[in-house]
Amino acid sequence: MGETGLFYSSVIDPMLKGMRKKVTAEVRKGETVIDIACGTGAQVFQLSRKAGQIVGVDLSESMIKFANKKCKKQSILNAEFKLADATNLTVFADREFDVAIMSLALHQFSPELYIPILSEMKRVAKRIVIVDYAVPLPNNFAGYTSKIIEFLAGREHNHCFRSYYKAGGLVAILAQNGLRINRHNFFGGGAFMLVSCSASK
Ligand SMILES: C[S@@+](CC[C@H](N)C(=O)[O-])C[C@H]1O[C@@H](n2cnc3c(N)ncnc32)[C@H](O)[C@@H]1O
């Protein structure tokens, strides 16, 4: 995402309010949370009213700068944002967080990154909440629009989306990576899936 965060926060974030509420509902009061690939920090800000300490991490300097500025402006004291790669979260200890969140990001990663990313999520948190495209996408307006958006997002992004889709989406990818889905629900006309999962025994 080669932008300052202004486009995402003014165009995309307002459309994701329902999703933010669903993710927030998965976190218990006072729990510690890490939001991986946090973008503009909108999910972190929403969670800050309920969670304990929250950290948002992203690989984009401009996103982290944008989120930190907003955090300061809104005087949110229990949140912070750090530049970090989802494939390498060694600055965080094992099980440092109650919950690790990743929303709308897994489908944009190249498949060879699933193992390092999901391993790091399992390592740093006790529970994992992920939101991403449902596979298969429904044959309705939401499903067709999702496919068009992913097509327009550019060649590389679309290639990753198609690999995610071909792999079977969250259900298959999480099972292959030692994660058991404890709860799931669909929303956004059936185009999105939220899963709450933990490491398989
Ligand atoms: C589609 S945005 C999703 C943002 C946010 N999770 C949300 O719900 O709005 C994907 C984000 O992933 C970030 N990203 C891409 N590669 C990353 C990596 N290797 N580690 C951490 N963040 C990454 C991008 O900078 C971008 O902010």
CSV table of C-alpha atoms and ligand atoms in Angstrom, one decimal:
chain,number,residue,atom,x,y,z
A,1,MET,CA,0.0,0.0,0.0
A,2,GLY,CA,2.1,2.9,-1.3
A,3,GLU,CA,0.1,5.7,0.3
A,4,THR,CA,0.1,7.9,3.4
A,5,GLY,CA,-2.9,6.4,5.0
A,6,LEU,CA,-5.2,9.3,4.0
A,7,PHE,CA,-6.9,7.4,1.2
A,8,TYR,CA,-7.4,4.2,3.2
A,9,SER,CA,-8.7,6.1,6.3
A,10,SER,CA,-11.1,8.3,4.3
A,11,VAL,CA,-12.4,5.8,1.7
A,12,ILE,CA,-11.8,2.2,3.0
A,13,ASP,CA,-12.0,2.5,6.8
A,14,PRO,CA,-15.5,4.0,6.8
A,15,MET,CA,-16.8,0.9,4.9
A,16,LEU,CA,-15.3,-1.4,7.5
A,17,LYS,CA,-17.1,-0.3,10.6
A,18,GLY,CA,-19.2,-3.5,10.8
A,19,MET,CA,-16.1,-5.6,10.5
A,20,ARG,CA,-14.3,-3.6,13.2
A,21,LYS,CA,-17.2,-4.3,15.6
A,22,LYS,CA,-17.2,-8.0,14.9
A,23,VAL,CA,-13.4,-8.2,15.6
A,24,THR,CA,-13.8,-6.2,18.7
A,25,ALA,CA,-16.5,-8.6,20.0
A,26,GLU,CA,-13.9,-11.4,19.8
A,27,VAL,CA,-11.7,-9.6,22.4
A,28,ARG,CA,-12.5,-9.8,26.1
A,29,LYS,CA,-12.3,-6.8,28.3
A,30,GLY,CA,-8.7,-6.0,29.4
A,31,GLU,CA,-7.0,-8.5,27.1
A,32,THR,CA,-3.7,-7.7,25.5
A,33,VAL,CA,-3.8,-7.6,21.7
A,34,ILE,CA,-1.5,-7.3,18.7
A,35,ASP,CA,-2.9,-6.2,15.4
A,36,ILE,CA,-0.6,-7.5,12.6
A,37,ALA,CA,-0.6,-5.5,9.3
A,38,CYS,CA,-2.7,-2.9,11.1
A,39,GLY,CA,-2.7,-0.3,8.3
A,40,THR,CA,-4.1,3.0,9.5
A,41,GLY,CA,-4.8,1.6,13.0
A,42,ALA,CA,-8.6,1.8,12.8
A,43,GLN,CA,-9.1,-1.6,14.4
A,44,VAL,CA,-6.6,-0.7,17.2
A,45,PHE,CA,-8.5,2.5,17.9
A,46,GLN,CA,-11.8,0.7,18.1
A,47,LEU,CA,-10.3,-1.9,20.4
A,48,SER,CA,-8.7,0.6,22.6
A,49,ARG,CA,-12.0,1.2,24.4
A,50,LYS,CA,-12.2,-2.5,25.4
A,51,ALA,CA,-8.8,-4.1,25.4
A,52,GLY,CA,-5.9,-3.7,27.8
A,53,GLN,CA,-2.6,-2.8,26.1
A,54,ILE,CA,-2.7,-3.0,22.2
A,55,VAL,CA,0.1,-2.9,19.7
A,56,GLY,CA,-0.4,-2.4,16.0
A,57,VAL,CA,2.4,-3.4,13.6
A,58,ASP,CA,2.8,-2.8,9.9
A,59,LEU,CA,5.6,-2.9,7.4
A,60,SER,CA,4.7,0.5,5.9
A,61,GLU,CA,6.4,3.4,7.5
A,62,SER,CA,3.7,5.8,6.3
A,63,MET,CA,1.0,3.7,7.8
A,64,ILE,CA,2.8,3.6,11.2
A,65,LYS,CA,3.4,7.3,11.0
A,66,PHE,CA,-0.3,7.9,10.2
A,67,ALA,CA,-1.5,5.7,13.0
A,68,ASN,CA,0.9,7.1,15.6
A,69,LYS,CA,-0.1,10.6,14.7
A,70,LYS,CA,-3.8,9.8,15.1
A,71,CYS,CA,-3.2,7.9,18.4
A,72,LYS,CA,-1.4,11.0,19.8
A,73,LYS,CA,-4.1,13.3,18.6
A,74,GLN,CA,-6.9,11.2,20.2
A,75,SER,CA,-4.8,10.8,23.4
A,76,ILE,CA,-5.2,7.1,23.4
A,77,LEU,CA,-2.9,5.8,26.1
A,78,ASN,CA,-3.2,2.0,25.8
A,79,ALA,CA,-2.2,1.7,22.1
A,80,GLU,CA,1.1,2.0,20.3
A,81,PHE,CA,2.3,1.3,16.7
A,82,LYS,CA,5.5,-0.2,15.6
A,83,LEU,CA,7.2,-0.9,12.3
A,84,ALA,CA,7.5,-4.6,12.0
A,85,ASP,CA,7.4,-7.4,9.4
A,86,ALA,CA,4.6,-9.9,10.0
A,87,THR,CA,7.1,-12.7,9.1
A,88,ASN,CA,9.5,-11.7,11.9
A,89,LEU,CA,8.0,-10.5,15.2
A,90,THR,CA,11.1,-11.4,17.3
A,91,VAL,CA,10.8,-8.1,19.2
A,92,PHE,CA,7.8,-9.7,20.9
A,93,ALA,CA,8.1,-12.6,23.4
A,94,ASP,CA,6.4,-15.9,23.2
A,95,ARG,CA,2.7,-15.6,24.3
A,96,GLU,CA,3.2,-11.9,25.0
A,97,PHE,CA,-0.4,-11.3,23.9
A,98,ASP,CA,-3.8,-12.8,24.6
A,99,VAL,CA,-5.0,-12.2,21.1
A,100,ALA,CA,-3.3,-11.7,17.7
A,101,ILE,CA,-5.5,-10.1,15.0
A,102,MET,CA,-5.0,-9.9,11.2
A,103,SER,CA,-7.8,-8.4,9.1
A,104,LEU,CA,-7.9,-8.3,5.3
A,105,ALA,CA,-4.2,-9.0,4.9
A,106,LEU,CA,-3.5,-12.7,4.5
A,107,HIS,CA,-4.9,-12.8,1.0
A,108,GLN,CA,-2.4,-10.2,-0.1
A,109,PHE,CA,0.7,-12.2,1.0
A,110,SER,CA,2.6,-14.5,-1.2
A,111,PRO,CA,1.8,-18.2,-0.3
A,112,GLU,CA,5.3,-18.9,0.9
A,113,LEU,CA,4.8,-16.3,3.6
A,114,TYR,CA,1.8,-18.1,5.2
A,115,ILE,CA,4.1,-20.4,7.3
A,116,PRO,CA,6.3,-17.7,8.8
A,117,ILE,CA,3.3,-15.3,9.4
A,118,LEU,CA,1.0,-17.9,11.0
A,119,SER,CA,3.9,-19.3,13.0
A,120,GLU,CA,4.7,-15.9,14.4
A,121,MET,CA,1.0,-15.3,15.2
A,122,LYS,CA,0.9,-18.7,17.0
A,123,ARG,CA,4.1,-17.9,18.9
A,124,VAL,CA,3.2,-14.4,20.2
A,125,ALA,CA,-0.5,-15.0,21.1
A,126,LYS,CA,-2.7,-17.5,22.8
A,127,ARG,CA,-5.6,-16.9,20.5
A,128,ILE,CA,-5.8,-15.7,16.9
A,129,VAL,CA,-8.6,-13.8,15.1
A,130,ILE,CA,-8.4,-13.5,11.3
A,131,VAL,CA,-10.8,-11.9,8.8
A,132,ASP,CA,-10.4,-12.4,5.1
A,133,TYR,CA,-12.3,-13.4,2.0
A,134,ALA,CA,-14.6,-16.3,2.2
A,135,VAL,CA,-13.8,-19.1,-0.3
A,136,PRO,CA,-15.7,-19.7,-2.4
A,137,LEU,CA,-17.0,-16.2,-2.7
A,138,PRO,CA,-20.7,-16.0,-3.0
A,139,ASN,CA,-22.4,-15.6,-6.4
A,140,ASN,CA,-23.9,-12.2,-5.5
A,141,PHE,CA,-23.1,-8.5,-5.6
A,142,ALA,CA,-20.6,-8.8,-2.7
A,143,GLY,CA,-18.8,-11.7,-4.3
A,144,TYR,CA,-18.5,-10.2,-7.7
A,145,THR,CA,-17.5,-6.8,-6.3
A,146,SER,CA,-14.7,-8.5,-4.2
A,147,LYS,CA,-13.3,-10.2,-7.3
A,148,ILE,CA,-13.4,-6.9,-9.3
A,149,ILE,CA,-11.6,-5.0,-6.4
A,150,GLU,CA,-8.9,-7.7,-6.3
A,151,PHE,CA,-8.5,-7.6,-10.0
A,152,LEU,CA,-8.1,-3.8,-10.0
A,153,ALA,CA,-5.6,-3.9,-7.1
A,154,GLY,CA,-2.8,-4.7,-9.5
A,155,ARG,CA,-1.1,-7.7,-11.0
A,156,GLU,CA,1.0,-8.8,-8.0
A,157,HIS,CA,-1.8,-8.2,-5.5
A,158,ASN,CA,-4.2,-10.1,-7.8
A,159,HIS,CA,-1.7,-13.0,-8.2
A,160,CYS,CA,-1.6,-13.4,-4.4
A,161,PHE,CA,-5.4,-13.2,-4.1
A,162,ARG,CA,-5.7,-15.9,-6.7
A,163,SER,CA,-3.2,-18.1,-4.9
A,164,TYR,CA,-5.1,-17.6,-1.6
A,165,TYR,CA,-8.3,-18.5,-3.3
A,166,LYS,CA,-6.8,-21.5,-5.1
A,167,ALA,CA,-5.4,-22.7,-1.7
A,168,GLY,CA,-8.9,-22.8,-0.3
A,169,GLY,CA,-8.9,-19.6,1.7
A,170,LEU,CA,-8.7,-19.5,5.5
A,171,VAL,CA,-10.2,-22.9,6.3
A,172,ALA,CA,-7.6,-24.8,4.3
A,173,ILE,CA,-4.6,-22.5,5.0
A,174,LEU,CA,-5.2,-22.5,8.7
A,175,ALA,CA,-5.6,-26.3,8.9
A,176,GLN,CA,-2.4,-26.7,6.9
A,177,ASN,CA,-0.6,-24.5,9.4
A,178,GLY,CA,-1.6,-26.2,12.6
A,179,LEU,CA,-4.5,-23.9,13.6
A,180,ARG,CA,-7.9,-25.1,14.7
A,181,ILE,CA,-10.9,-22.9,14.0
A,182,ASN,CA,-13.0,-22.7,17.2
A,183,ARG,CA,-15.6,-20.3,15.9
A,184,HIS,CA,-16.4,-18.6,12.6
A,185,ASN,CA,-19.0,-16.4,11.0
A,186,PHE,CA,-19.6,-14.9,7.6
A,187,PHE,CA,-20.6,-11.3,6.9
A,188,GLY,CA,-20.6,-8.6,4.2
A,189,GLY,CA,-23.1,-10.5,2.0
A,190,GLY,CA,-21.1,-13.7,2.7
A,191,ALA,CA,-17.9,-12.3,1.1
A,192,PHE,CA,-15.9,-12.2,4.3
A,193,MET,CA,-15.2,-14.8,7.0
A,194,LEU,CA,-14.1,-14.2,10.6
A,195,VAL,CA,-12.4,-17.0,12.4
A,196,SER,CA,-11.3,-17.4,16.0
A,197,CYS,CA,-8.6,-20.1,16.2
A,198,SER,CA,-5.9,-21.5,18.3
A,199,ALA,CA,-2.9,-23.8,17.8
A,200,SER,CA,-4.0,-27.5,17.3
A,201,LYS,CA,-2.8,-29.8,20.1
B,1,LIG,C1,-5.2,-4.2,3.1
B,1,LIG,S1,-4.2,-3.5,4.4
B,1,LIG,C2,-5.2,-4.0,5.8
B,1,LIG,C3,-5.0,-3.1,6.9
B,1,LIG,C4,-5.8,-3.4,8.2
B,1,LIG,N1,-5.5,-4.7,8.7
B,1,LIG,C5,-7.3,-3.2,8.1
B,1,LIG,O1,-8.0,-4.0,8.6
B,1,LIG,O2,-7.7,-2.2,7.5
B,1,LIG,C6,-2.8,-4.5,4.4
B,1,LIG,C7,-1.7,-4.0,5.3
B,1,LIG,O3,-0.6,-5.0,5.3
B,1,LIG,C8,0.6,-4.3,5.4
B,1,LIG,N2,1.7,-5.2,5.1
B,1,LIG,C9,2.1,-5.7,3.9
B,1,LIG,N3,3.1,-6.6,4.1
B,1,LIG,C10,3.4,-6.6,5.4
B,1,LIG,C11,4.3,-7.3,6.2
B,1,LIG,N4,5.2,-8.2,5.6
B,1,LIG,N5,4.3,-7.2,7.5
B,1,LIG,C12,3.4,-6.3,8.1
B,1,LIG,N6,2.5,-5.6,7.4
B,1,LIG,C13,2.5,-5.8,6.1
B,1,LIG,C14,0.4,-3.1,4.5
B,1,LIG,O4,1.4,-2.1,4.7
B,1,LIG,C15,-1.0,-2.7,4.7
B,1,LIG,O5,-1.1,-1.7,5.7
